[in-house]
Amino acid sequence: MQGNNAIGIFDSGFGGLTVFKAIAEKLPNYNYIYLGDNARSPYGDHSFDTVYRYTLECVEWLFEQGCPLVILACNTASAKALRNIQQLDLPKKYPNRRVLGVIRPTAEVVGEMSKTKAIGVLGTRGTIRSESYLIEINKFFPDVEVYQQSCPMWVPLVENNEHEYPGADYFVKKYIDELMQQSPNIDTILLACTHYPLILPKIKQFLPQEITLVAQGDIVASSLADYLDRHQDIEKALAKEAKQTFYTSGDTDIFNAQASVFLGKKLNSKPMGSN
Ligand code: DGL
């Protein structure tokens, strides 16, 4: 199926749908192919090499579908695989394709949102241990203190659709408390995992009202719009028929049921192996 010319959106599972939703709202005319690697998610506790290998396989699959541009709508993949893909794989094998992540566009703007110059970052173990946000935010905002907290139970709660039930409260409060104990100055908290916006209402319940919670969808969508403005060669190569196709490496029935909850519309996903 070469020549599809859609924008590829990749996530380990459902989380990237929060980014996809924001992108498709801001840039509705393009064609999109979403791929969730649900069969192998969560990625959060996998090694660097494993996340790199899985992500590269999925990116290459999206290239095979004809995507000139792929967005890693996954912080864990952006933290552990993006640099290798951009620096090693693209120049060698795919010099005309592009892969973008979610960490840099977020780090570029999040520092402006804090008055106290103290930002909390919540993410998977993989993202937090990589220290990608610490490094990137401090590149753009050297005077900002970054406090990190991994939340390993949150992705499984979302992937299993348990995040809105009372059983989730314990783990939501636990990680929020652990983050807030690190500094009384934190006034802005970044949800540095694309699954976490689904838990946002619950996170709010356990935080003082004045704390700003930042989800990435709109930030990544604006950054993509800006990128396409600046890269007309890529923009011109993209199809503009407003077609959206969803693939999963997991079970399509489960994906359809869950993804519909995320996107608020009925979906008919295809198995990744079907092409
Ligand atoms: N949603 C992903 C992220 O932004 C990954 C979650 C996971 O698979 O552990 O980090």
XYZ file of C-alpha atoms and ligand atoms in Angstrom:
285
model
C 0.000 0.000 0.000
C 2.764 2.447 -0.977
C 1.898 6.048 -1.659
C -0.780 6.463 0.991
C 0.953 9.685 2.094
C -0.739 9.807 5.473
C 0.782 11.186 8.669
C 1.654 8.170 10.820
C 0.872 8.436 14.529
C 2.467 5.809 16.739
C 1.982 4.869 20.365
C 2.630 1.773 22.441
C -1.144 1.490 22.877
C -4.116 3.790 23.368
C -2.364 6.793 24.889
C -1.334 8.318 21.588
C -5.018 8.742 20.770
C -4.993 11.791 23.089
C -2.336 13.313 20.826
C -3.994 12.058 17.643
C -7.273 13.706 18.718
C -5.621 17.097 19.211
C -3.676 16.827 15.935
C -6.715 15.761 13.890
C -8.759 18.613 15.395
C -6.113 21.192 14.520
C -5.155 19.715 11.134
C -8.309 17.902 9.964
C -7.556 17.761 6.234
C -4.619 15.371 6.294
C -4.836 11.588 6.109
C -3.783 9.766 9.275
C -2.747 6.224 10.078
C -2.694 5.471 13.792
C -0.781 2.435 15.020
C -1.018 1.173 18.599
C 1.411 -1.579 19.555
C -1.093 -2.884 22.100
C 0.210 -6.441 21.845
C 3.533 -5.329 23.387
C 2.450 -2.436 25.604
C 3.121 -1.049 28.109
C 6.587 0.075 27.008
C 7.315 1.924 30.263
C 9.391 -0.793 31.930
C 11.066 -2.215 28.810
C 14.809 -1.717 28.301
C 16.211 0.964 26.027
C 17.074 -1.641 23.377
C 13.636 -3.221 23.439
C 11.777 0.099 23.150
C 14.096 1.111 20.310
C 13.547 -2.188 18.479
C 9.755 -2.193 18.906
C 9.472 1.481 17.943
C 11.671 1.094 14.867
C 9.606 -1.907 13.727
C 6.410 0.112 14.047
C 7.904 3.186 12.336
C 9.125 1.000 9.460
C 5.672 -0.542 9.181
C 4.146 2.945 8.934
C 6.731 3.820 6.272
C 5.639 0.694 4.365
C 2.074 2.012 4.441
C 3.423 5.091 2.664
C 3.710 7.610 5.532
C 6.365 10.258 4.740
C 6.142 11.569 8.327
C 5.641 9.670 11.589
C 4.896 11.211 14.982
C 5.965 9.185 18.011
C 2.937 10.093 20.139
C 4.566 8.284 23.036
C 6.979 9.793 25.532
C 8.654 6.489 26.314
C 9.404 5.857 22.634
C 10.437 9.496 22.168
C 12.798 9.219 25.157
C 14.349 5.885 24.212
C 14.124 5.479 20.439
C 13.768 8.825 18.687
C 17.397 9.892 18.749
C 18.658 6.580 17.304
C 15.981 6.560 14.634
C 16.706 10.169 13.650
C 20.476 9.882 13.765
C 21.111 6.294 12.614
C 18.174 4.781 10.760
C 16.731 7.674 8.769
C 20.007 8.881 7.184
C 21.024 5.315 6.310
C 17.751 3.810 5.124
C 15.057 6.469 4.780
C 16.650 9.825 3.927
C 13.341 11.269 2.689
C 11.203 10.264 5.667
C 10.813 12.158 8.921
C 10.104 11.045 12.496
C 9.202 13.542 15.234
C 8.668 13.036 18.959
C 6.703 14.713 21.734
C 9.390 15.640 24.260
C 11.135 18.548 22.580
C 7.986 20.486 21.579
C 6.685 20.093 25.125
C 9.963 21.085 26.789
C 10.131 24.193 24.590
C 6.976 25.691 26.092
C 6.344 24.168 29.521
C 8.913 26.367 31.305
C 6.852 29.466 30.497
C 3.860 28.060 32.337
C 5.393 28.069 35.816
C 5.452 31.264 37.911
C 7.466 29.647 40.704
C 9.932 28.105 38.229
C 9.280 24.675 39.718
C 7.766 22.032 37.464
C 6.715 18.490 38.269
C 6.994 15.858 35.551
C 4.954 12.648 35.718
C 5.852 9.821 33.331
C 6.583 6.147 32.907
C 9.690 4.680 34.552
C 11.377 4.670 31.140
C 10.721 8.352 30.493
C 11.668 9.454 34.016
C 14.852 7.361 34.174
C 15.973 8.691 30.786
C 15.928 12.193 32.365
C 14.928 13.481 28.921
C 12.574 16.115 30.352
C 15.057 17.261 32.969
C 17.686 17.763 30.269
C 15.417 19.256 27.593
C 13.505 21.651 29.884
C 16.764 22.932 31.351
C 18.134 23.526 27.851
C 15.309 25.979 27.159
C 14.732 27.169 30.747
C 17.959 26.889 32.780
C 16.366 28.610 35.796
C 13.524 26.087 36.143
C 13.708 23.333 38.780
C 12.354 20.029 37.447
C 11.004 17.402 39.857
C 10.262 13.980 38.403
C 8.001 11.142 39.488
C 7.367 7.858 37.717
C 3.844 6.414 37.879
C 4.224 2.787 36.771
C 0.657 1.763 37.678
C -1.131 4.442 35.644
C -0.678 3.058 32.114
C -1.988 -0.408 33.075
C -5.006 1.266 34.719
C -5.756 3.168 31.498
C -5.039 0.244 29.169
C -7.489 -1.856 31.195
C -10.101 0.900 31.383
C -9.943 0.982 35.185
C -8.788 4.588 35.476
C -12.172 6.124 36.252
C -13.139 3.660 38.976
C -12.552 4.152 42.722
C -9.884 1.413 42.713
C -7.612 3.765 40.771
C -7.700 6.446 43.522
C -5.018 4.823 45.659
C -2.395 4.820 42.892
C -3.311 8.252 41.572
C -2.944 9.799 45.050
C 0.226 7.827 45.834
C 2.263 9.219 42.924
C 0.829 12.738 43.236
C 1.804 12.792 46.935
C 5.290 11.469 46.140
C 5.788 14.235 43.574
C 4.430 17.053 45.759
C 6.611 15.937 48.690
C 9.673 16.759 46.578
C 9.047 20.518 46.670
C 6.404 22.901 48.051
C 7.143 25.257 45.128
C 5.736 23.090 42.323
C 2.955 25.079 40.611
C 2.863 23.271 37.243
C 2.689 19.552 36.562
C 3.384 18.092 33.151
C 1.614 14.864 32.195
C 4.585 13.437 30.299
C 2.821 10.304 29.174
C 0.166 10.342 26.509
C -2.036 8.009 28.560
C -2.301 10.365 31.533
C -4.788 12.935 30.147
C -7.369 10.188 30.600
C -6.707 10.306 34.354
C -6.625 14.109 34.494
C -9.967 14.554 36.320
C -8.820 12.137 39.024
C -5.374 13.732 39.310
C -7.070 17.102 39.892
C -9.016 15.685 42.834
C -5.790 15.126 44.750
C -4.117 18.462 44.011
C -4.660 22.013 45.246
C -6.752 23.969 42.738
C -4.005 26.470 41.927
C -1.692 23.824 40.412
C -1.668 23.916 36.600
C -1.864 20.506 34.898
C -0.381 20.387 31.415
C -1.393 17.754 28.844
C 0.604 17.503 25.626
C -1.996 17.061 22.875
C -2.473 20.722 21.938
C 1.236 21.500 22.335
C 2.227 18.698 19.947
C -0.535 19.650 17.484
C 0.624 23.304 17.363
C 4.217 22.241 16.982
C 3.281 19.928 14.074
C 1.331 22.726 12.353
C 4.391 24.948 12.694
C 6.694 22.162 11.414
C 4.532 21.649 8.314
C 4.566 25.410 7.649
C 8.344 25.373 7.758
C 8.804 22.135 5.769
C 6.838 22.602 2.582
C 8.537 19.620 0.904
C 6.965 17.295 3.495
C 3.669 19.208 3.589
C 3.249 18.979 -0.169
C 3.851 15.211 -0.104
C 0.944 14.646 2.320
C -2.474 13.494 1.127
C -5.370 15.734 2.128
C -8.512 13.602 1.962
C -9.277 13.643 5.701
C -9.015 9.830 5.874
C -8.303 8.247 9.257
C -7.283 4.611 9.618
C -6.509 2.796 12.854
C -4.329 -0.272 13.280
C -3.368 -2.278 16.319
C -0.901 -5.091 16.887
C -3.352 -6.378 19.516
C -6.971 -7.498 19.438
C -9.110 -5.292 17.186
C -12.321 -5.777 19.191
C -10.615 -4.667 22.380
C -8.984 -1.770 20.531
C -12.307 -0.630 19.039
C -14.082 -0.704 22.374
C -11.311 1.132 24.236
C -10.402 3.587 21.507
C -14.031 4.634 21.160
C -13.965 5.661 24.811
C -10.835 7.748 24.154
C -12.098 9.407 20.986
C -15.831 9.545 21.648
C -16.660 7.927 18.318
C -17.039 4.402 16.963
C -13.911 2.925 15.412
C -13.268 0.017 13.142
C -9.589 -0.787 13.534
C -7.597 -3.233 11.438
C -5.002 -5.753 12.580
C -1.450 -4.584 11.929
C -0.673 -7.840 10.126
C -3.520 -7.445 7.651
C -1.533 -5.518 5.045
N 1.817 6.456 26.374
C 3.189 6.240 26.424
C 3.989 7.415 26.880
O 3.642 8.533 26.522
C 3.731 4.917 26.857
C 3.124 4.178 27.912
C 3.677 2.784 28.038
O 3.539 2.028 27.086
O 4.249 2.475 29.084
O 4.984 7.266 27.550
